[in-house]
Short mmCIF file of C-alpha atoms and ligand atoms in Angstrom, two decimals:
data_model
loop_
_atom_site.label_atom_id
_atom_site.label_comp_id
_atom_site.label_asym_id
_atom_site.label_seq_id
_atom_site.Cartn_x
_atom_site.Cartn_y
_atom_site.Cartn_z
CA MET A 272 31.92 19.05 -74.25
CA LYS A 273 29.25 17.59 -71.92
CA THR A 274 29.52 15.37 -68.85
CA ASP A 275 27.14 14.11 -66.18
CA VAL A 276 29.44 15.00 -63.29
CA LEU A 277 32.50 17.24 -63.13
CA VAL A 278 34.79 16.29 -60.22
CA VAL A 279 37.26 19.05 -59.41
CA GLY A 280 40.30 17.77 -57.48
CA ALA A 281 41.41 14.14 -57.35
CA GLY A 282 42.11 13.79 -53.62
CA GLY A 283 40.11 11.97 -50.96
CA GLY A 284 37.11 14.24 -51.55
CA GLY A 285 37.24 13.62 -55.30
CA TYR A 286 38.10 10.18 -56.63
CA PRO A 287 36.02 7.92 -54.30
CA GLY A 288 32.85 9.71 -55.41
CA ALA A 289 33.99 9.71 -59.04
CA PHE A 290 34.52 5.93 -58.95
CA ARG A 291 31.17 5.33 -57.31
CA LEU A 292 29.33 7.42 -59.89
CA SER A 293 31.06 5.65 -62.77
CA GLN A 294 30.07 2.27 -61.27
CA ALA A 295 26.49 3.53 -61.34
CA GLY A 296 26.87 4.23 -65.06
CA MET A 297 27.37 7.98 -65.00
CA GLU A 298 29.92 9.80 -67.14
CA VAL A 299 32.47 11.59 -64.97
CA LEU A 300 35.16 14.10 -65.87
CA MET A 301 37.76 14.48 -63.09
CA VAL A 302 40.36 17.27 -63.16
CA ASP A 303 43.51 17.84 -61.10
CA PRO A 304 46.67 19.81 -61.96
CA LYS A 305 48.84 17.11 -60.34
CA GLY A 306 47.90 14.60 -63.02
CA GLU A 307 47.83 11.93 -60.31
CA LEU A 308 45.18 10.75 -57.87
CA GLY A 309 45.55 11.09 -54.12
CA GLY A 310 45.49 14.88 -53.68
CA ASN A 311 47.63 16.70 -51.16
CA CYS A 312 47.24 13.82 -48.69
CA LEU A 313 49.37 11.60 -50.88
CA TYR A 314 51.50 14.27 -52.54
CA SER A 315 52.60 16.20 -49.45
CA GLY A 316 50.41 15.31 -46.47
CA CYS A 317 49.26 12.26 -44.52
CA ILE A 318 51.05 9.52 -46.43
CA PRO A 319 54.55 11.02 -46.66
CA SER A 320 54.44 12.54 -43.18
CA LYS A 321 53.27 9.28 -41.63
CA THR A 322 55.98 7.37 -43.50
CA VAL A 323 58.52 9.69 -41.89
CA ARG A 324 56.72 9.19 -38.58
CA GLU A 325 56.84 5.39 -38.70
CA LEU A 326 60.55 5.40 -39.58
CA ALA A 327 61.35 8.03 -36.95
CA GLN A 328 59.53 5.89 -34.38
CA LEU A 329 61.45 2.77 -35.48
CA HIS A 330 64.74 4.64 -35.12
CA TRP A 331 63.75 5.97 -31.70
CA ARG A 332 62.54 2.55 -30.45
CA ASN A 333 65.74 0.93 -31.71
CA LYS A 334 67.84 3.44 -29.83
CA ARG A 335 65.77 3.31 -26.68
CA LEU A 336 64.99 -0.41 -26.45
CA LEU A 337 67.99 -2.01 -28.16
CA GLY A 338 70.65 0.63 -27.59
CA SER A 339 71.25 0.89 -31.35
CA GLN A 340 73.97 3.42 -32.13
CA ASP A 341 73.39 3.46 -35.88
CA ASN A 342 73.95 6.80 -37.50
CA LEU A 343 70.76 7.94 -39.07
CA ASP A 344 70.66 8.58 -42.83
CA PHE A 345 67.76 11.01 -43.23
CA GLY A 346 68.16 10.89 -47.03
CA LYS A 347 67.18 7.21 -46.85
CA ILE A 348 64.03 8.06 -44.92
CA GLN A 349 63.05 10.57 -47.61
CA GLU A 350 63.83 7.99 -50.34
CA ARG A 351 61.59 5.47 -48.62
CA LYS A 352 58.87 8.11 -48.34
CA ASP A 353 59.12 8.84 -52.08
CA ALA A 354 58.94 5.09 -52.80
CA VAL A 355 55.73 4.73 -50.79
CA GLN A 356 54.23 7.72 -52.59
CA LEU A 357 55.17 6.29 -56.00
CA THR A 358 53.67 2.90 -55.08
CA ARG A 359 50.41 4.61 -54.32
CA PHE A 360 50.44 6.81 -57.45
CA VAL A 361 50.83 3.63 -59.51
CA GLN A 362 48.07 1.86 -57.55
CA HIS A 363 45.74 4.81 -58.21
CA ARG A 364 46.60 4.76 -61.94
CA GLU A 365 45.46 1.13 -62.00
CA GLU A 366 42.26 1.96 -60.13
CA LEU A 367 41.57 4.74 -62.62
CA GLU A 368 42.15 2.31 -65.49
CA ALA A 369 39.54 0.00 -63.96
CA HIS A 370 36.90 2.75 -63.87
CA LYS A 371 36.28 3.35 -67.55
CA GLY A 372 33.51 5.86 -66.92
CA VAL A 373 35.95 8.34 -65.38
CA SER A 374 37.95 10.54 -67.77
CA PHE A 375 40.88 12.13 -65.95
CA VAL A 376 42.39 15.38 -67.19
CA LYS A 377 45.53 17.08 -65.88
CA GLY A 378 44.62 20.72 -65.37
CA GLU A 379 42.63 23.22 -63.34
CA ALA A 380 38.91 23.81 -63.54
CA LYS A 381 37.57 27.38 -63.58
CA PHE A 382 33.84 27.90 -63.14
CA LEU A 383 31.78 30.05 -65.52
CA ASP A 384 28.41 29.42 -63.86
CA ASN A 385 26.57 26.58 -62.10
CA HIS A 386 26.53 24.36 -65.21
CA ARG A 387 29.68 25.36 -67.08
CA ALA A 388 33.42 25.34 -66.39
CA MET A 389 36.64 25.77 -68.37
CA VAL A 390 39.00 22.79 -68.35
CA GLN A 391 42.19 22.97 -70.45
CA GLY A 392 40.81 25.78 -72.57
CA GLN A 393 37.63 23.79 -73.31
CA GLU A 394 34.16 24.64 -72.09
CA VAL A 395 32.58 21.76 -70.19
CA GLU A 396 28.85 21.59 -69.50
CA PHE A 397 27.96 19.52 -66.43
CA ARG A 398 24.74 18.43 -64.74
CA TYR A 399 26.42 18.06 -61.35
CA ALA A 400 29.80 19.03 -59.90
CA ILE A 401 31.72 17.78 -56.87
CA VAL A 402 34.29 20.35 -55.77
CA ALA A 403 37.11 18.78 -53.77
CA THR A 404 39.94 21.26 -54.15
CA GLY A 405 41.32 20.85 -50.62
CA SER A 406 43.56 23.28 -48.80
CA THR A 407 47.11 24.56 -48.80
CA PRO A 408 49.49 25.60 -45.96
CA SER A 409 48.96 29.22 -44.86
CA ARG A 410 51.96 31.56 -44.74
CA PRO A 411 52.24 33.64 -41.58
CA HIS A 412 52.77 37.42 -41.72
CA PHE A 413 56.05 38.66 -40.24
CA PRO A 414 59.29 39.87 -41.82
CA GLY A 415 61.18 36.87 -43.19
CA ALA A 416 58.11 34.59 -43.35
CA GLU A 417 59.23 33.57 -46.86
CA LEU A 418 62.34 31.95 -45.30
CA CYS A 419 60.20 29.45 -43.41
CA LEU A 420 59.59 25.96 -44.71
CA THR A 421 56.07 24.55 -44.70
CA SER A 422 54.92 20.94 -44.38
CA ASP A 423 54.91 20.88 -48.22
CA ASP A 424 58.70 21.44 -48.22
CA LEU A 425 59.27 18.70 -45.64
CA TYR A 426 57.05 16.01 -47.09
CA SER A 427 56.31 16.66 -50.82
CA TYR A 428 57.08 13.95 -53.34
CA ARG A 429 60.79 14.21 -54.32
CA THR A 430 61.35 17.21 -52.05
CA THR A 431 64.83 18.73 -51.94
CA PHE A 432 64.68 18.68 -48.09
CA ARG A 433 67.03 15.75 -47.51
CA ASN A 434 69.38 16.82 -44.69
CA LEU A 435 68.36 16.43 -41.06
CA PRO A 436 68.55 19.83 -39.32
CA GLN A 437 70.52 19.69 -36.10
CA GLU A 438 68.31 22.32 -34.55
CA MET A 439 64.84 23.16 -35.79
CA LEU A 440 62.20 25.72 -34.83
CA ILE A 441 58.55 25.06 -35.54
CA ILE A 442 56.00 27.85 -35.45
CA GLY A 443 52.47 26.85 -34.47
CA GLY A 444 50.42 24.93 -31.95
CA GLY A 445 48.25 22.75 -34.16
CA TYR A 446 48.58 19.07 -34.98
CA VAL A 447 51.04 19.57 -37.86
CA ALA A 448 53.40 21.53 -35.58
CA LEU A 449 53.27 18.97 -32.77
CA GLU A 450 53.49 15.92 -35.04
CA THR A 451 56.48 17.33 -36.90
CA ALA A 452 58.15 18.29 -33.61
CA THR A 453 57.90 14.72 -32.31
CA PHE A 454 59.11 13.14 -35.59
CA PHE A 455 62.24 15.29 -35.79
CA ASN A 456 62.88 14.95 -32.06
CA ALA A 457 62.76 11.16 -32.49
CA LEU A 458 65.17 11.44 -35.41
CA GLY A 459 67.63 13.34 -33.21
CA SER A 460 67.08 17.02 -34.03
CA LYS A 461 66.85 19.54 -31.20
CA VAL A 462 63.32 20.92 -31.63
CA HIS A 463 61.76 24.16 -30.40
CA VAL A 464 58.02 24.80 -30.81
CA LEU A 465 56.88 28.41 -30.55
CA VAL A 466 53.20 28.78 -29.81
CA ARG A 467 51.57 32.21 -30.17
CA SER A 468 48.95 31.71 -27.43
CA ASP A 469 48.84 29.88 -24.10
CA ARG A 470 47.62 26.53 -25.45
CA VAL A 471 48.05 24.01 -28.23
CA LEU A 472 45.55 21.89 -30.15
CA ARG A 473 42.59 24.25 -30.18
CA GLY A 474 39.44 22.30 -31.02
CA VAL A 475 40.64 19.23 -29.10
CA ASP A 476 39.19 18.55 -25.62
CA PRO A 477 41.49 20.62 -23.33
CA ASP A 478 41.92 17.71 -20.87
CA LEU A 479 42.99 15.41 -23.71
CA GLY A 480 45.38 18.07 -25.06
CA ALA A 481 46.93 18.57 -21.62
CA LEU A 482 47.39 14.81 -21.15
CA LEU A 483 49.11 14.48 -24.52
CA ILE A 484 51.46 17.40 -23.82
CA ARG A 485 52.47 15.81 -20.50
CA LEU A 486 53.48 12.64 -22.38
CA LEU A 487 55.62 14.29 -25.07
CA ASP A 488 59.38 13.89 -24.77
CA SER A 489 60.61 16.58 -22.38
CA ASN A 490 63.51 17.29 -24.78
CA ILE A 491 61.02 19.10 -27.00
CA ASP A 492 61.16 22.76 -26.03
CA ILE A 493 57.60 24.12 -26.20
CA ARG A 494 57.29 27.84 -25.52
CA TYR A 495 53.86 29.41 -25.09
CA ASN A 496 52.86 33.07 -25.54
CA SER A 497 55.79 33.46 -27.92
CA PRO A 498 54.72 35.17 -31.15
CA ILE A 499 57.38 35.43 -33.85
CA LEU A 500 58.65 38.92 -34.62
CA GLU A 501 61.13 38.30 -37.42
CA VAL A 502 63.14 35.60 -39.18
CA SER A 503 66.38 36.37 -41.03
CA LYS A 504 69.34 34.49 -42.49
CA LEU A 505 72.52 34.26 -40.44
CA GLY A 506 75.07 32.60 -42.72
CA GLU A 507 73.75 29.09 -43.36
CA ARG A 508 71.45 29.32 -40.31
CA TYR A 509 68.36 31.30 -39.34
CA GLU A 510 67.94 33.86 -36.59
CA VAL A 511 64.45 33.95 -35.13
CA TRP A 512 63.30 36.84 -32.95
CA PHE A 513 60.19 36.31 -30.87
CA SER A 514 58.49 37.90 -27.92
CA SER A 515 58.51 36.11 -24.60
CA SER A 516 56.77 37.50 -21.50
CA GLY A 517 56.86 40.94 -23.08
CA LYS A 518 60.62 40.80 -23.81
CA LYS A 519 62.44 40.12 -27.09
CA ASP A 520 64.25 36.81 -27.27
CA ARG A 521 66.04 34.93 -30.06
CA LEU A 522 67.07 31.47 -31.23
CA VAL A 523 69.47 30.52 -34.01
CA VAL A 524 68.53 27.30 -35.81
CA ASP A 525 69.18 25.31 -39.00
CA ALA A 526 65.57 25.28 -40.21
CA VAL A 527 62.35 27.16 -39.44
CA VAL A 528 59.04 25.49 -40.21
CA ALA A 529 55.78 27.45 -40.29
CA ALA A 530 52.90 25.14 -39.34
CA THR A 531 50.39 27.93 -39.06
CA GLY A 532 47.24 26.36 -40.42
CA ARG A 533 45.80 25.64 -43.83
CA THR A 534 43.75 27.79 -46.21
CA PRO A 535 40.92 26.38 -48.34
CA VAL A 536 41.43 26.43 -52.12
CA VAL A 537 38.29 27.60 -53.91
CA PRO A 538 38.45 27.20 -57.72
CA GLU A 539 38.37 30.40 -59.75
CA GLY A 540 34.87 31.59 -60.58
CA LEU A 541 33.12 29.46 -57.97
CA GLN A 542 32.75 32.32 -55.45
CA LYS A 543 30.19 33.83 -57.82
CA VAL A 544 28.22 30.58 -57.96
CA VAL A 545 28.13 29.22 -54.37
CA GLU A 546 28.23 30.71 -50.89
CA VAL A 547 31.65 30.92 -49.24
CA SER A 548 32.12 31.61 -45.49
CA PRO A 549 34.12 34.63 -44.24
CA LYS A 550 37.06 32.26 -43.63
CA GLY A 551 36.95 31.10 -47.24
CA TYR A 552 35.29 27.66 -46.85
CA ILE A 553 32.56 26.59 -49.27
CA GLU A 554 29.35 26.36 -47.24
CA VAL A 555 27.57 23.01 -47.39
CA SER A 556 24.71 21.18 -45.68
CA ASP A 557 25.28 17.78 -44.07
CA SER A 558 24.50 16.26 -47.49
CA MET A 559 27.52 18.16 -48.91
CA ARG A 560 25.24 20.29 -51.08
CA THR A 561 26.28 23.91 -51.61
CA SER A 562 23.92 26.87 -52.06
CA SER A 563 23.76 25.81 -55.71
CA PRO A 564 21.87 22.48 -55.43
CA ASN A 565 23.64 20.69 -58.30
CA ILE A 566 27.10 21.50 -56.85
CA PHE A 567 28.59 19.59 -53.92
CA ALA A 568 31.75 20.44 -51.95
CA THR A 569 33.65 17.74 -50.09
CA GLY A 570 36.85 17.47 -48.04
CA ASP A 571 39.08 20.24 -46.68
CA VAL A 572 37.47 22.91 -48.85
CA ASN A 573 34.23 22.85 -46.79
CA GLY A 574 36.09 23.09 -43.46
CA LEU A 575 33.85 20.55 -41.66
CA ALA A 576 36.53 17.95 -40.87
CA PRO A 577 39.89 18.38 -42.61
CA TYR A 578 41.02 14.75 -42.72
CA PHE A 579 41.46 12.36 -45.62
CA HIS A 580 39.08 9.72 -44.23
CA ALA A 581 36.46 12.43 -43.64
CA ALA A 582 36.92 13.61 -47.24
CA VAL A 583 36.38 10.05 -48.49
CA ARG A 584 33.17 9.69 -46.48
CA MET A 585 31.94 13.07 -47.79
CA SER A 586 32.87 12.16 -51.36
CA VAL A 587 30.81 8.97 -51.22
CA ALA A 588 27.91 10.86 -49.64
CA ALA A 589 28.03 13.50 -52.40
CA ALA A 590 28.03 10.74 -55.04
CA ASN A 591 25.04 9.06 -53.38
CA ASN A 592 23.20 12.39 -53.35
CA VAL A 593 24.02 13.02 -57.02
CA MET A 594 22.50 9.62 -57.78
CA SER A 595 19.36 10.42 -55.83
CA GLY A 596 18.85 13.70 -57.70
CA ASN A 597 17.14 16.37 -55.65
CA ILE A 598 16.67 14.17 -52.59
CA ASP A 599 19.36 14.02 -49.91
CA SER A 600 19.75 10.29 -49.37
CA ASP A 601 23.06 10.41 -47.48
CA ARG A 602 24.09 12.78 -44.70
CA VAL A 603 27.43 12.97 -42.93
CA ASP A 604 27.66 13.30 -39.15
CA VAL A 605 31.17 14.65 -38.62
CA ARG A 606 31.06 13.76 -34.91
CA GLY A 607 31.25 10.11 -35.93
CA ILE A 608 34.56 10.70 -37.72
CA PRO A 609 37.62 9.81 -35.64
CA VAL A 610 40.58 12.16 -35.33
CA THR A 611 44.16 11.19 -34.55
CA VAL A 612 47.03 13.49 -33.75
CA PHE A 613 49.94 11.36 -34.95
CA THR A 614 52.49 12.65 -32.50
CA ILE A 615 54.85 10.18 -30.83
CA PRO A 616 52.93 9.05 -28.75
CA PRO A 617 49.66 9.64 -30.65
CA ALA A 618 46.27 10.78 -29.37
CA SER A 619 42.86 9.97 -30.87
CA TYR A 620 39.24 10.81 -30.18
CA VAL A 621 35.77 10.25 -31.53
CA GLY A 622 32.26 11.41 -30.68
CA LEU A 623 31.55 13.57 -27.64
CA THR A 624 34.11 13.86 -24.88
CA ARG A 625 34.25 15.52 -21.46
CA SER A 626 34.29 19.24 -22.27
CA GLN A 627 31.56 18.98 -24.93
CA LEU A 628 29.35 16.82 -22.69
CA ARG A 629 29.69 19.32 -19.84
CA ALA A 630 28.91 22.22 -22.16
CA MET A 631 25.81 20.33 -23.40
CA ASN A 632 24.67 19.53 -19.82
CA VAL A 633 24.55 15.81 -20.57
CA SER A 634 24.61 13.45 -17.56
CA PHE A 635 27.46 11.08 -18.29
CA VAL A 636 29.79 8.56 -16.67
CA GLU A 637 33.40 7.80 -17.55
CA ALA A 638 35.35 4.55 -17.62
CA SER A 639 39.08 4.45 -18.14
CA TYR A 640 42.08 2.16 -18.31
CA GLN A 641 45.67 3.26 -17.91
CA LEU A 642 48.01 1.97 -20.64
CA GLY A 643 50.73 1.45 -18.03
CA ASP A 644 48.89 -1.79 -17.24
CA ASP A 645 48.60 -2.88 -20.88
CA SER A 646 50.92 -5.66 -22.06
CA MET A 647 51.67 -4.16 -25.48
CA ALA A 648 52.49 -0.77 -23.96
CA GLN A 649 54.80 -2.60 -21.57
CA MET A 650 56.52 -4.40 -24.48
CA TYR A 651 57.34 -1.03 -26.04
CA ASP A 652 58.03 0.47 -22.63
CA GLU A 653 55.71 3.31 -23.64
CA ARG A 654 53.46 3.13 -20.64
CA GLY A 655 51.98 6.63 -20.59
CA GLY A 656 48.45 7.23 -21.76
CA GLU A 657 44.95 5.92 -21.32
CA VAL A 658 41.71 4.82 -22.87
CA ARG A 659 38.83 6.96 -21.61
CA LEU A 660 35.23 6.22 -22.54
CA PHE A 661 32.15 8.40 -22.06
CA PHE A 662 28.62 6.98 -21.67
CA GLU A 663 25.19 8.50 -21.16
CA LYS A 664 24.47 7.99 -17.45
CA SER A 665 20.95 6.57 -17.60
CA SER A 666 21.26 4.22 -20.59
CA LEU A 667 25.02 3.53 -20.57
CA ARG A 668 24.94 4.27 -24.31
CA PHE A 669 28.42 4.99 -25.62
CA LEU A 670 28.91 8.66 -26.57
CA GLY A 671 32.59 9.08 -27.29
CA ALA A 672 36.15 8.37 -26.25
CA TRP A 673 39.74 9.41 -26.32
CA VAL A 674 42.81 7.25 -26.42
CA VAL A 675 46.30 8.57 -25.79
CA GLY A 676 49.34 6.36 -26.25
CA VAL A 677 50.57 3.33 -28.20
CA HIS A 678 48.36 2.41 -31.20
CA SER A 679 45.66 4.98 -30.39
CA GLY A 680 45.00 5.36 -34.13
CA PHE A 681 44.03 1.67 -34.33
CA LEU A 682 41.94 1.58 -31.17
CA ILE A 683 39.87 4.55 -32.24
CA ASN A 684 38.45 2.60 -35.19
CA GLU A 685 36.83 0.06 -32.87
CA LEU A 686 35.46 2.91 -30.77
CA THR A 687 34.16 4.63 -33.90
CA GLN A 688 32.14 1.52 -34.74
CA ALA A 689 30.67 1.59 -31.25
CA ALA A 690 29.87 5.32 -31.42
CA VAL A 691 28.34 5.26 -34.90
CA ASN A 692 26.20 2.23 -34.06
CA GLY A 693 25.15 3.60 -30.67
CA LEU A 694 26.31 0.54 -28.69
CA THR A 695 25.77 0.25 -24.96
CA ALA A 696 28.42 -0.59 -22.38
CA ARG A 697 27.02 -4.12 -22.11
CA GLN A 698 27.24 -4.69 -25.87
CA MET A 699 30.80 -3.36 -25.90
CA SER A 700 31.78 -5.62 -23.02
CA ASN A 701 30.48 -8.83 -24.64
CA VAL A 702 33.55 -9.37 -26.82
CA ALA A 703 36.85 -11.16 -26.38
CA GLU A 704 39.47 -8.64 -27.45
CA GLN A 705 42.51 -10.13 -29.17
CA HIS A 706 45.37 -10.70 -26.71
CA PRO A 707 47.98 -9.24 -26.57
CA THR A 708 46.87 -6.03 -28.27
CA THR A 709 46.24 -2.56 -26.91
CA ASN A 710 42.55 -2.98 -27.87
CA GLU A 711 42.12 -5.03 -24.70
CA ALA A 712 42.28 -1.72 -22.81
CA ILE A 713 38.83 -0.90 -24.24
CA ALA A 714 37.28 -4.07 -22.82
CA TYR A 715 39.01 -3.58 -19.47
CA ALA A 716 37.67 -0.03 -19.25
CA VAL A 717 34.11 -0.86 -20.24
CA ARG A 718 33.83 -3.86 -17.90
CA LYS A 719 34.29 -1.49 -14.98
CA LEU A 720 30.76 -0.26 -15.73
CA VAL A 721 28.81 -3.49 -16.29
P1 ADP B 1043 40.72 16.59 -49.98
O1 ADP B 1043 41.35 15.58 -49.04
O2 ADP B 1043 39.87 17.58 -49.28
O3 ADP B 1043 40.07 15.96 -51.16
P2 ADP B 1043 43.36 17.43 -51.02
O4 ADP B 1043 43.94 18.74 -50.55
O5 ADP B 1043 44.04 16.18 -50.64
O6 ADP B 1043 41.86 17.53 -50.58
O7 ADP B 1043 43.27 17.44 -52.62
C1 ADP B 1043 42.74 18.51 -53.35
C2 ADP B 1043 43.21 18.41 -54.79
O8 ADP B 1043 42.55 19.42 -55.56
C3 ADP B 1043 44.71 18.65 -54.99
O9 ADP B 1043 45.31 17.54 -55.61
C4 ADP B 1043 44.78 19.91 -55.91
O10 ADP B 1043 45.82 19.80 -56.87
C5 ADP B 1043 43.42 19.89 -56.57
N1 ADP B 1043 42.96 21.21 -57.06
C6 ADP B 1043 43.07 22.41 -56.43
N2 ADP B 1043 42.53 23.40 -57.19
C7 ADP B 1043 42.03 22.82 -58.30
C8 ADP B 1043 41.33 23.29 -59.47
N3 ADP B 1043 40.98 24.57 -59.62
N4 ADP B 1043 41.01 22.39 -60.44
C9 ADP B 1043 41.31 21.08 -60.29
N5 ADP B 1043 41.94 20.57 -59.22
C10 ADP B 1043 42.30 21.41 -58.23
#
């Protein structure tokens, strides 16, 4: 069997590029063992976890603002999550139907060389391939690690995890650990977070991370320098031993969640064809091309920016570069891709922020606005947080920003437009922001400079 383009994995790094190539008249074969589009993001990641988040936040706001005493039915939250996932599976089936040039096969692709792969026992010859096989939760190494749940257990489509744990322990200090901690805290669980080192959110500007941590509900018990020693069953519960200031300590909880990072999934046989980094990511240039020029790798598997919207951007870029043959017509600047930690409250950033600018010796100025003064934040009585903008000192060209607090994930899109298009403070200030929305905080901040 022959195809123009083999797309391996039907998540954010896969199907957008596949659709684009089929619109351009190319024949595409897309493969995924799930038999559905949407990848891990839809099956067990962003969509289900953010559905739980939105409902947890509703419940928490109801309790806090309206004094609602309703008993929470966690099973209903999981049902709603499944319903949202199903809606999107169906929507994707319709999109697939509309792209006749894409043949979709349920199965795994295994590579034979840089022009041949096995798909469902059949040899497929391809001119180009886009590898978008994503990542999977990593299992930590300590006795009893197999007793821990992962984010897949919490959020997968039709998961059996349907009872709210009264007390929960989360291992890890990354965004999945913190997000999950805030969701279950808002739902009413007692949550402990055990962080191996002395800080959370590595890779995020330390000042932003510290600000977010200060705003998290103080009921969440975060313990630093607390590596796990062992997990075991204690009747229906779990006993967790960990080290704390050099001494052994323990907690007994109803559920233990390991949120200890994600590991890239490289399809069988591909290691012999393309270069893979020591950490297991497929190495790519900014055009998404691997060391084998007709093979592209997009999304989590290349490790550049492990977010669905980044995968989509990379997928489209790979498709554009397939269409332009040996010329790289589209390059991805990952600094222009916004990131949101969807904790309650959330934190977002884009571009270059304080610690990077200092490290790069750039002369910059800051402008900020405290959300305590924002009308929408006042309506929710969630007044912590800020918008903080960074500009090049001489030109007042916008370089980057962070937003912590209500609706940060919406505000960051406007700031992404400004960063990607290199706007100046004056250009950003010449707009009437919709009132009353949190976006006004951007205009208030920027007007302090012009
Ligand atoms: P991304 O957002 O980076 O595209 P996801 O993790 O959301 O990544 O999706 C990756 C998809 O790739 C998953 O649906 C997974 O089932 C699929 N996949 C993983 N390995 C293979 C393989 N060898 N062949 C085909 N599909 C694969």
